[in-house]
Amino acid sequence: MDSGSGEMIVEVGKAAEAVSEEGETSSFLYATESLCMRCGENGTTRVLATKIPHFREVLLMAFECPHCNERNNEVQFAGAIQPRGCLYTLKIPSGDVKILNRQVVKSDSASIKIPELDFEIPPEAQRGTLSTVEGVLMRASEELEALQEERKKIAPETAKAIDAFLKKLRSFLAGEGSFTFILDDPAGNSFIENPHAPSADPALSISFYERSREQQALVGFVPEPDQTEPSLAASQPAAHGSVGSVSSRRTIAQSDSEEAAAALCRYTAPEEVLTMPSTCGACGARCVTRFFATKIPYFREVIVMATTCDECGYRSSELKPGGEIPAKGRRIILRVQNVADLSRDVIKSDNAAVSIPELELELTSGTLGGLVTTVEGLVTKICENLQRVHGFTFGDSLEDDRKNKWLDFKERLAKLLNMEKPWTLIIDDALSSSFVAPITDALEDDRQLILEEYERSWEQNEELGLNDMDTSMAEAA
């Protein structure tokens, strides 16, 4: 094991203490001899495989050399790669030094960018770290400055440019100027803290995206293409109706195949299931997609698609809207008053925003992706997602008021699911691709369900790509 593969700024001891808060052991499970990259002698690497509460499985590694006293620590993710990549964009205003203390989890596959400096930290430059915004940038500054004396002798112009860059970077860290901190992770395992959670953060935006083939190779889903041989994309014709990583952003929902089928067949059982050639979104192999069209009452015609790959075992189930893009967006307001309301079917599209005013909870567009579930299932998944990305910060270092805020939120959420008092679920979908089933046979008789249509703003149309859509040729035809 190469101990010089990357020195981590996370302290393993502190991480172990945080883990022990939930009853985990802080003793190392495995120790092995490793080569010291400083003196060439053998040192010892201790490895702990554990789970950070409410986050994911990790490997904590600490190396120590008794010959030269070299020490370094590292954290690597051992859990599953997420279905989609994540992109965090944090706007840091001038003079706000406190925002630099936000915690950052950066996985091995994530890159960091600062557009104002035309600066990027590629995945290989800094491996998995648990730090803060300031810590990540300070480490990058120190690594750039480490070889400046040698650069001044060999390439003085380059050293001069780096000095100017470091001066501007340090001015940002001192609060002298606004900049943007972008964290892009194709594996979806990175995170930037939101101190206002579960409410939305005006300075932080989060988006999720389908991985490209190159990003699939980066996270290890597909092998690197051989440069001497034609690529898979070039050797195989483009499959009609490809799904997975190259699926259209118009997908309404992705879910477990059996779960989606059980929910959808309550409305219409397929009379005929059609098939078409497709491409696996994980390994790129040829596979078959099965689909059928059905009509959901009070909603629209939809196309149910299911894909399985015999090569890697990848499975996906998708629901795509039929017909044209609606001219208006739709806001669904459900007043949940009894236990029966928790069983209402819900289709949440991947571009829908969700809010619960009683909890002061707001989920931006793209959070959780698309879902075919129930009202209870939707709220449960929201809770699980918040615990996954925020709850791992529980520990000795967490301020009491923030810890009490999270405990109070979880208590209020449990009361909602136990129906101790009525509450409101709001789903805002600019593409009108989300749906909540009425509890009565006639939609107008359901007094608890309100559907509001609204005109999309220019910014919403721009985000959805509708401003650049030209349908003049289709209309002429």
Short mmCIF file of C-alpha atoms in Angstrom, two decimals:
data_model
loop_
_atom_site.label_atom_id
_atom_site.label_comp_id
_atom_site.label_asym_id
_atom_site.label_seq_id
_atom_site.Cartn_x
_atom_site.Cartn_y
_atom_site.Cartn_z
CA MET A 1 0.00 0.00 0.00
CA ASP A 2 1.52 3.35 -1.01
CA SER A 3 1.39 5.76 1.90
CA GLY A 4 2.31 8.69 -0.31
CA SER A 5 -0.80 8.48 -2.43
CA GLY A 6 -2.08 11.68 -0.85
CA GLU A 7 -1.88 13.34 2.58
CA MET A 8 -5.33 14.04 3.92
CA ILE A 9 -6.16 17.08 6.00
CA VAL A 10 -8.73 15.11 7.95
CA GLU A 11 -7.57 13.94 11.39
CA VAL A 12 -8.38 10.25 11.75
CA GLY A 13 -8.49 10.52 15.53
CA LYS A 14 -11.15 13.22 15.39
CA ALA A 15 -13.16 11.25 12.85
CA ALA A 16 -12.99 8.17 15.04
CA GLU A 17 -14.19 10.20 18.01
CA ALA A 18 -17.16 11.44 15.97
CA VAL A 19 -17.95 7.88 14.96
CA SER A 20 -17.78 6.70 18.57
CA GLU A 21 -20.61 9.12 19.40
CA GLU A 22 -23.02 6.59 17.92
CA GLY A 23 -21.44 3.60 19.65
CA GLU A 24 -18.91 2.63 16.99
CA THR A 25 -15.48 1.40 18.07
CA SER A 26 -12.53 3.73 17.51
CA SER A 27 -9.88 0.95 17.44
CA PHE A 28 -8.20 0.10 14.16
CA LEU A 29 -9.22 -3.21 12.64
CA TYR A 30 -6.19 -3.86 10.43
CA ALA A 31 -2.49 -2.93 10.33
CA THR A 32 0.07 -3.58 7.61
CA GLU A 33 3.62 -2.58 6.69
CA SER A 34 3.86 0.18 4.10
CA LEU A 35 6.68 1.93 2.29
CA CYS A 36 7.51 5.39 3.61
CA MET A 37 7.81 7.81 0.71
CA ARG A 38 10.14 10.13 2.67
CA CYS A 39 12.93 7.82 3.87
CA GLY A 40 12.28 4.58 1.95
CA GLU A 41 11.98 2.46 5.10
CA ASN A 42 8.91 0.50 6.13
CA GLY A 43 6.27 2.10 8.32
CA THR A 44 2.86 0.98 9.53
CA THR A 45 -0.53 1.78 8.04
CA ARG A 46 -3.56 1.22 10.26
CA VAL A 47 -6.97 0.89 8.63
CA LEU A 48 -10.42 1.24 10.16
CA ALA A 49 -13.49 0.30 8.12
CA THR A 50 -16.47 2.01 9.75
CA LYS A 51 -19.67 3.94 9.11
CA ILE A 52 -20.06 7.65 9.84
CA PRO A 53 -23.56 8.00 11.37
CA HIS A 54 -26.21 9.11 8.87
CA PHE A 55 -23.59 9.43 6.10
CA ARG A 56 -21.91 6.37 4.56
CA GLU A 57 -19.22 3.72 4.94
CA VAL A 58 -15.63 4.97 4.94
CA LEU A 59 -12.07 3.65 5.29
CA LEU A 60 -9.93 5.64 7.73
CA MET A 61 -6.19 5.12 7.18
CA ALA A 62 -3.28 6.44 9.26
CA PHE A 63 0.40 5.94 8.34
CA GLU A 64 3.34 6.37 10.71
CA CYS A 65 7.05 5.80 10.07
CA PRO A 66 9.21 5.16 13.20
CA HIS A 67 12.41 5.97 11.27
CA CYS A 68 11.71 9.55 10.12
CA ASN A 69 8.48 10.26 12.05
CA GLU A 70 6.53 10.80 8.80
CA ARG A 71 2.77 10.70 9.42
CA ASN A 72 -0.25 11.14 7.18
CA ASN A 73 -3.94 10.29 7.21
CA GLU A 74 -6.48 9.49 4.53
CA VAL A 75 -10.21 8.84 4.19
CA GLN A 76 -11.71 6.82 1.33
CA PHE A 77 -15.33 6.04 0.59
CA ALA A 78 -16.37 2.41 0.79
CA GLY A 79 -20.09 2.78 0.08
CA ALA A 80 -22.07 2.68 -3.15
CA ILE A 81 -21.70 5.21 -5.94
CA GLN A 82 -24.82 7.38 -6.21
CA PRO A 83 -27.16 7.07 -9.24
CA ARG A 84 -26.31 10.60 -10.44
CA GLY A 85 -23.49 13.08 -10.12
CA CYS A 86 -23.83 16.19 -7.96
CA LEU A 87 -22.79 19.81 -8.50
CA TYR A 88 -22.58 22.20 -5.53
CA THR A 89 -22.18 25.93 -6.21
CA LEU A 90 -21.44 28.14 -3.19
CA LYS A 91 -21.49 31.93 -3.63
CA ILE A 92 -19.10 33.52 -1.12
CA PRO A 93 -19.70 37.29 -0.74
CA SER A 94 -16.97 39.78 0.10
CA GLY A 95 -16.32 40.26 3.80
CA ASP A 96 -18.14 37.07 4.90
CA VAL A 97 -15.32 35.04 6.47
CA LYS A 98 -17.71 32.83 8.47
CA ILE A 99 -18.98 31.11 5.32
CA LEU A 100 -15.46 29.76 4.75
CA ASN A 101 -15.94 27.52 7.81
CA ARG A 102 -18.56 25.39 6.08
CA GLN A 103 -17.67 21.72 6.09
CA VAL A 104 -16.78 20.08 2.78
CA VAL A 105 -16.69 16.38 1.98
CA LYS A 106 -14.69 15.80 -1.21
CA SER A 107 -14.53 12.28 -2.65
CA ASP A 108 -11.69 10.89 -4.77
CA SER A 109 -13.58 11.63 -7.99
CA ALA A 110 -14.56 15.24 -7.23
CA SER A 111 -13.03 18.39 -8.68
CA ILE A 112 -13.10 21.93 -7.25
CA LYS A 113 -13.27 25.11 -9.35
CA ILE A 114 -13.08 28.86 -8.71
CA PRO A 115 -14.13 30.57 -11.98
CA GLU A 116 -12.99 34.03 -10.82
CA LEU A 117 -9.40 32.74 -10.63
CA ASP A 118 -9.68 30.35 -13.56
CA PHE A 119 -8.51 27.78 -11.01
CA GLU A 120 -9.32 24.07 -10.78
CA ILE A 121 -8.27 21.32 -8.38
CA PRO A 122 -8.62 18.06 -10.39
CA PRO A 123 -9.60 14.79 -8.66
CA GLU A 124 -6.03 13.44 -8.66
CA ALA A 125 -4.59 16.58 -7.02
CA GLN A 126 -6.49 16.16 -3.75
CA ARG A 127 -7.92 12.80 -2.82
CA GLY A 128 -10.81 12.19 -0.42
CA THR A 129 -10.90 14.88 2.27
CA LEU A 130 -13.13 15.98 5.13
CA SER A 131 -12.37 19.66 5.67
CA THR A 132 -13.80 23.18 5.29
CA VAL A 133 -13.87 25.58 2.35
CA GLU A 134 -10.98 27.47 3.90
CA GLY A 135 -9.07 24.27 4.62
CA VAL A 136 -9.34 23.04 1.03
CA LEU A 137 -8.11 26.35 -0.40
CA MET A 138 -5.35 26.76 2.21
CA ARG A 139 -4.00 23.34 1.34
CA ALA A 140 -4.02 24.17 -2.36
CA SER A 141 -2.18 27.42 -1.58
CA GLU A 142 0.47 25.64 0.48
CA GLU A 143 1.05 23.00 -2.19
CA LEU A 144 1.49 25.66 -4.89
CA GLU A 145 3.92 27.63 -2.73
CA ALA A 146 6.00 24.58 -1.75
CA LEU A 147 8.13 24.57 -4.93
CA GLN A 148 8.24 28.31 -5.58
CA GLU A 149 11.96 28.63 -4.82
CA GLU A 150 12.81 25.99 -7.42
CA ARG A 151 10.44 27.59 -9.93
CA LYS A 152 12.09 30.98 -9.53
CA LYS A 153 15.40 29.45 -10.61
CA ILE A 154 14.04 27.40 -13.52
CA ALA A 155 10.99 29.34 -14.76
CA PRO A 156 10.91 32.84 -13.19
CA GLU A 157 7.92 33.98 -15.29
CA THR A 158 5.84 31.01 -14.13
CA ALA A 159 6.84 31.63 -10.52
CA LYS A 160 5.88 35.30 -10.85
CA ALA A 161 2.43 34.37 -12.21
CA ILE A 162 1.92 31.88 -9.36
CA ASP A 163 2.89 34.54 -6.80
CA ALA A 164 0.25 36.88 -8.24
CA PHE A 165 -2.30 34.04 -8.17
CA LEU A 166 -1.48 33.16 -4.55
CA LYS A 167 -1.84 36.80 -3.53
CA LYS A 168 -5.34 36.97 -5.00
CA LEU A 169 -6.32 33.59 -3.51
CA ARG A 170 -5.22 34.69 -0.04
CA SER A 171 -7.13 37.94 -0.43
CA PHE A 172 -10.27 35.86 -1.03
CA LEU A 173 -9.54 33.82 2.10
CA ALA A 174 -9.20 37.09 4.03
CA GLY A 175 -12.67 38.17 2.86
CA GLU A 176 -11.42 40.75 0.33
CA GLY A 177 -13.61 39.96 -2.64
CA SER A 178 -16.46 37.67 -3.62
CA PHE A 179 -15.93 34.37 -5.45
CA THR A 180 -17.67 31.11 -6.35
CA PHE A 181 -16.68 27.72 -4.92
CA ILE A 182 -17.84 24.87 -7.19
CA LEU A 183 -17.68 21.21 -6.13
CA ASP A 184 -18.38 18.77 -8.97
CA ASP A 185 -18.50 15.03 -8.21
CA PRO A 186 -19.61 12.48 -10.85
CA ALA A 187 -19.89 9.83 -8.10
CA GLY A 188 -22.39 11.93 -6.13
CA ASN A 189 -20.57 11.35 -2.83
CA SER A 190 -19.41 14.90 -2.11
CA PHE A 191 -21.13 17.51 0.02
CA ILE A 192 -21.05 21.15 1.18
CA GLU A 193 -22.68 21.99 4.50
CA ASN A 194 -25.92 23.96 4.59
CA PRO A 195 -26.16 25.63 8.03
CA HIS A 196 -29.77 26.66 7.31
CA ALA A 197 -30.93 23.08 6.66
CA PRO A 198 -33.63 21.86 6.32
CA SER A 199 -34.48 25.28 4.87
CA ALA A 200 -33.00 26.38 1.57
CA ASP A 201 -29.66 28.21 1.56
CA PRO A 202 -29.61 31.36 -0.62
CA ALA A 203 -25.82 31.09 -1.06
CA LEU A 204 -25.76 27.39 -2.00
CA SER A 205 -27.29 25.75 -5.06
CA ILE A 206 -27.33 22.00 -5.70
CA SER A 207 -27.97 20.23 -8.97
CA PHE A 208 -27.79 16.61 -10.09
CA TYR A 209 -26.90 15.29 -13.52
CA GLU A 210 -26.57 12.11 -15.55
CA ARG A 211 -22.97 10.98 -15.98
CA SER A 212 -21.35 10.99 -19.42
CA ARG A 213 -19.48 7.92 -20.66
CA GLU A 214 -16.14 9.53 -19.68
CA GLN A 215 -17.48 10.16 -16.17
CA GLN A 216 -18.78 6.58 -15.98
CA ALA A 217 -15.22 5.44 -16.72
CA LEU A 218 -13.84 7.84 -14.09
CA VAL A 219 -15.96 6.34 -11.30
CA GLY A 220 -15.22 2.78 -12.47
CA PHE A 221 -18.49 1.74 -14.09
CA VAL A 222 -16.95 1.17 -17.53
CA PRO A 223 -13.35 0.44 -18.55
CA GLU A 224 -11.17 3.13 -20.04
CA PRO A 225 -11.42 2.94 -23.87
CA ASP A 226 -8.32 1.66 -25.61
CA GLN A 227 -6.76 4.51 -27.57
CA THR A 228 -5.51 2.08 -30.21
CA GLU A 229 -8.92 0.59 -30.90
CA PRO A 230 -12.20 2.16 -31.97
CA SER A 231 -14.32 3.22 -29.02
CA LEU A 232 -17.50 1.40 -28.16
CA ALA A 233 -19.55 4.41 -29.24
CA ALA A 234 -17.85 4.40 -32.64
CA SER A 235 -18.02 0.63 -33.13
CA GLN A 236 -21.71 0.35 -32.23
CA PRO A 237 -24.55 2.27 -33.83
CA ALA A 238 -26.39 4.68 -31.58
CA ALA A 239 -29.29 2.78 -30.08
CA HIS A 240 -32.71 4.30 -30.56
CA GLY A 241 -34.21 5.34 -27.24
CA SER A 242 -31.01 4.97 -25.17
CA VAL A 243 -31.57 5.10 -21.44
CA GLY A 244 -29.44 5.35 -18.32
CA SER A 245 -26.64 7.89 -18.40
CA VAL A 246 -27.74 9.29 -21.77
CA SER A 247 -31.43 9.47 -20.99
CA SER A 248 -33.41 12.60 -21.73
CA ARG A 249 -33.92 15.12 -18.97
CA ARG A 250 -37.63 14.76 -19.64
CA THR A 251 -37.72 11.59 -17.55
CA ILE A 252 -40.50 11.83 -14.98
CA ALA A 253 -39.26 9.26 -12.49
CA GLN A 254 -36.82 6.48 -11.84
CA SER A 255 -37.53 3.85 -9.23
CA ASP A 256 -37.22 0.18 -8.45
CA SER A 257 -38.82 -1.77 -11.29
CA GLU A 258 -41.17 -3.82 -9.11
CA GLU A 259 -42.17 -0.79 -7.02
CA ALA A 260 -42.93 1.32 -10.08
CA ALA A 261 -44.85 -1.47 -11.79
CA ALA A 262 -46.98 -2.10 -8.71
CA ALA A 263 -47.88 1.59 -8.46
CA LEU A 264 -48.60 2.15 -12.13
CA CYS A 265 -50.61 -0.99 -12.82
CA ARG A 266 -53.22 0.21 -10.34
CA TYR A 267 -54.43 2.41 -13.17
CA THR A 268 -53.99 0.42 -16.37
CA ALA A 269 -52.51 -3.01 -17.04
CA PRO A 270 -50.48 -3.12 -20.27
CA GLU A 271 -52.20 -4.96 -23.10
CA GLU A 272 -48.98 -5.20 -25.10
CA VAL A 273 -45.36 -4.68 -24.06
CA LEU A 274 -43.05 -3.55 -26.86
CA THR A 275 -39.28 -3.83 -27.02
CA MET A 276 -36.50 -1.85 -28.66
CA PRO A 277 -32.68 -2.04 -28.72
CA SER A 278 -30.93 0.11 -26.17
CA THR A 279 -27.62 0.70 -24.40
CA CYS A 280 -26.82 -0.04 -20.75
CA GLY A 281 -26.33 3.16 -18.80
CA ALA A 282 -23.69 1.51 -16.57
CA CYS A 283 -21.44 -0.61 -18.79
CA GLY A 284 -22.39 0.55 -22.29
CA ALA A 285 -23.32 -2.94 -23.50
CA ARG A 286 -26.27 -3.58 -25.81
CA CYS A 287 -29.49 -4.52 -24.06
CA VAL A 288 -33.25 -4.42 -24.55
CA THR A 289 -35.73 -1.84 -23.26
CA ARG A 290 -39.36 -2.87 -22.74
CA PHE A 291 -42.06 -0.21 -22.77
CA PHE A 292 -45.79 0.38 -22.93
CA ALA A 293 -48.09 3.41 -22.93
CA THR A 294 -50.79 4.01 -20.34
CA LYS A 295 -53.08 6.82 -19.22
CA ILE A 296 -53.11 8.02 -15.61
CA PRO A 297 -56.50 9.60 -14.83
CA TYR A 298 -56.40 13.37 -14.17
CA PHE A 299 -52.76 13.40 -15.23
CA ARG A 300 -51.60 12.54 -18.75
CA GLU A 301 -50.52 9.72 -21.01
CA VAL A 302 -47.18 8.29 -19.98
CA ILE A 303 -44.71 5.73 -21.32
CA VAL A 304 -43.36 3.17 -18.85
CA MET A 305 -39.88 1.91 -19.75
CA ALA A 306 -37.83 -0.85 -18.05
CA THR A 307 -34.28 -1.86 -18.92
CA THR A 308 -32.18 -4.77 -17.65
CA CYS A 309 -28.59 -5.57 -18.63
CA ASP A 310 -27.48 -9.21 -18.76
CA GLU A 311 -23.81 -8.17 -18.76
CA CYS A 312 -23.58 -6.19 -15.50
CA GLY A 313 -27.02 -6.68 -13.91
CA TYR A 314 -27.95 -2.97 -14.13
CA ARG A 315 -31.71 -2.32 -13.86
CA SER A 316 -33.66 0.87 -14.34
CA SER A 317 -37.31 1.79 -14.57
CA GLU A 318 -38.38 5.09 -16.06
CA LEU A 319 -41.61 6.95 -16.64
CA LYS A 320 -41.67 9.44 -19.51
CA PRO A 321 -44.47 11.88 -20.26
CA GLY A 322 -46.29 11.59 -23.53
CA GLY A 323 -47.42 14.44 -25.75
CA GLU A 324 -46.16 18.00 -25.92
CA ILE A 325 -44.51 20.04 -23.18
CA PRO A 326 -47.27 21.86 -21.26
CA ALA A 327 -47.48 25.61 -21.82
CA LYS A 328 -47.67 26.29 -18.07
CA GLY A 329 -46.10 25.00 -14.90
CA ARG A 330 -48.14 23.37 -12.14
CA ARG A 331 -48.13 23.67 -8.38
CA ILE A 332 -49.78 20.84 -6.44
CA ILE A 333 -50.95 21.65 -2.91
CA LEU A 334 -52.12 18.73 -0.77
CA ARG A 335 -53.64 19.25 2.67
CA VAL A 336 -52.78 16.04 4.55
CA GLN A 337 -55.44 15.53 7.22
CA ASN A 338 -55.64 11.79 7.92
CA VAL A 339 -53.76 8.51 7.58
CA ALA A 340 -55.47 7.72 4.26
CA ASP A 341 -53.79 10.77 2.71
CA LEU A 342 -50.38 9.25 3.42
CA SER A 343 -51.24 6.41 0.99
CA ARG A 344 -51.92 8.69 -2.00
CA ASP A 345 -49.82 7.86 -5.03
CA VAL A 346 -47.18 10.46 -5.88
CA ILE A 347 -45.11 10.94 -9.02
CA LYS A 348 -42.33 13.46 -8.40
CA SER A 349 -40.39 14.44 -11.50
CA ASP A 350 -36.65 15.01 -11.41
CA ASN A 351 -37.11 18.77 -11.86
CA ALA A 352 -39.83 19.28 -9.21
CA ALA A 353 -39.30 21.23 -5.99
CA VAL A 354 -40.91 20.05 -2.73
CA SER A 355 -41.79 22.08 0.36
CA ILE A 356 -43.56 21.51 3.68
CA PRO A 357 -44.38 24.90 5.29
CA GLU A 358 -45.04 23.42 8.74
CA LEU A 359 -41.43 22.20 8.85
CA GLU A 360 -39.97 25.22 7.06
CA LEU A 361 -38.61 22.60 4.67
CA GLU A 362 -37.70 23.41 1.07
CA LEU A 363 -36.09 21.04 -1.44
CA THR A 364 -34.84 22.66 -4.62
CA SER A 365 -35.41 21.33 -8.11
CA GLY A 366 -33.54 18.08 -8.73
CA THR A 367 -33.23 16.98 -5.10
CA LEU A 368 -34.01 13.24 -4.66
CA GLY A 369 -34.36 12.85 -8.45
CA GLY A 370 -37.56 11.33 -9.82
CA LEU A 371 -39.75 9.13 -7.65
CA VAL A 372 -42.81 6.92 -8.00
CA THR A 373 -43.99 6.50 -4.42
CA THR A 374 -46.65 7.60 -1.89
CA VAL A 375 -46.96 10.72 0.27
CA GLU A 376 -45.54 8.81 3.22
CA GLY A 377 -42.76 7.35 1.07
CA LEU A 378 -41.83 10.80 -0.25
CA VAL A 379 -41.52 12.31 3.23
CA THR A 380 -39.56 9.28 4.45
CA LYS A 381 -37.09 9.59 1.57
CA ILE A 382 -36.71 13.31 2.30
CA CYS A 383 -35.83 12.49 5.91
CA GLU A 384 -33.35 9.79 4.87
CA ASN A 385 -31.71 12.13 2.38
CA LEU A 386 -31.33 14.93 4.93
CA GLN A 387 -29.84 12.53 7.44
CA ARG A 388 -27.41 11.22 4.82
CA VAL A 389 -26.00 14.57 3.78
CA HIS A 390 -26.35 16.57 7.02
CA GLY A 391 -26.59 14.20 9.96
CA PHE A 392 -22.97 13.02 9.81
CA THR A 393 -21.87 16.33 11.36
CA PHE A 394 -23.23 15.24 14.75
CA GLY A 395 -20.39 15.03 17.26
CA ASP A 396 -18.51 16.98 19.91
CA SER A 397 -17.74 19.81 17.47
CA LEU A 398 -21.39 20.50 16.61
CA GLU A 399 -22.86 23.56 18.26
CA ASP A 400 -25.66 22.83 20.73
CA ASP A 401 -28.18 25.10 19.03
CA ARG A 402 -27.66 23.43 15.66
CA LYS A 403 -27.84 19.96 17.19
CA ASN A 404 -31.05 20.88 19.00
CA LYS A 405 -32.43 22.27 15.73
CA TRP A 406 -31.91 18.92 13.99
CA LEU A 407 -33.39 16.95 16.87
CA ASP A 408 -36.41 19.26 16.91
CA PHE A 409 -36.81 18.86 13.14
CA LYS A 410 -36.77 15.06 13.37
CA GLU A 411 -39.31 15.18 16.20
CA ARG A 412 -41.67 17.42 14.21
CA LEU A 413 -41.25 15.19 11.14
CA ALA A 414 -42.22 12.13 13.17
CA LYS A 415 -45.34 13.95 14.37
CA LEU A 416 -46.34 14.63 10.77
CA LEU A 417 -46.06 10.97 9.81
CA ASN A 418 -48.04 10.01 12.93
CA MET A 419 -50.74 12.50 11.85
CA GLU A 420 -50.79 14.29 15.18
CA LYS A 421 -51.84 17.42 13.28
CA PRO A 422 -52.69 18.35 9.65
CA TRP A 423 -49.90 19.53 7.39
CA THR A 424 -49.33 20.69 3.80
CA LEU A 425 -47.30 19.13 0.99
CA ILE A 426 -46.43 21.39 -1.95
CA ILE A 427 -44.90 20.08 -5.21
CA ASP A 428 -43.89 22.79 -7.69
CA ASP A 429 -43.11 21.46 -11.18
CA ALA A 430 -42.33 23.87 -14.01
CA LEU A 431 -42.96 21.07 -16.57
CA SER A 432 -46.25 19.87 -15.03
CA SER A 433 -44.80 16.36 -14.88
CA SER A 434 -45.61 15.61 -11.25
CA PHE A 435 -48.81 14.08 -9.92
CA VAL A 436 -50.67 13.38 -6.67
CA ALA A 437 -53.60 10.98 -6.89
CA PRO A 438 -57.03 12.26 -5.77
CA ILE A 439 -58.71 10.33 -3.01
CA THR A 440 -62.15 10.63 -4.67
CA ASP A 441 -63.38 9.40 -8.04
CA ALA A 442 -63.94 12.97 -9.23
CA LEU A 443 -61.02 15.37 -8.95
CA GLU A 444 -63.26 18.34 -8.26
CA ASP A 445 -64.70 16.56 -5.21
CA ASP A 446 -61.30 16.30 -3.54
CA ARG A 447 -61.24 19.45 -1.38
CA GLN A 448 -57.81 18.65 0.03
CA LEU A 449 -56.05 18.69 -3.34
CA ILE A 450 -55.45 22.00 -5.12
CA LEU A 451 -53.88 22.32 -8.58
CA GLU A 452 -52.54 25.73 -9.58
CA GLU A 453 -51.18 26.53 -13.03
CA TYR A 454 -48.78 29.42 -13.58
CA GLU A 455 -46.75 31.01 -16.34
CA ARG A 456 -43.11 29.96 -16.31
CA SER A 457 -40.56 32.75 -15.93
CA TRP A 458 -37.87 33.38 -18.53
CA GLU A 459 -35.27 31.96 -16.13
CA GLN A 460 -37.25 28.72 -15.73
CA ASN A 461 -37.61 28.33 -19.51
CA GLU A 462 -33.89 29.00 -19.88
CA GLU A 463 -33.00 26.35 -17.32
CA LEU A 464 -35.27 23.82 -19.07
CA GLY A 465 -33.85 24.68 -22.50
CA LEU A 466 -37.20 25.90 -23.83
CA ASN A 467 -36.02 29.35 -24.90
CA ASP A 468 -33.75 27.82 -27.54
CA MET A 469 -36.25 25.22 -28.74
CA ASP A 470 -37.31 25.79 -32.37
CA THR A 471 -40.45 23.94 -33.48
CA SER A 472 -41.13 25.96 -36.63
CA MET A 473 -40.12 23.09 -38.96
CA ALA A 474 -42.40 20.64 -37.14
CA GLU A 475 -45.29 23.09 -37.26
CA ALA A 476 -44.76 23.62 -40.98
CA ALA A 477 -44.74 19.88 -41.57
#
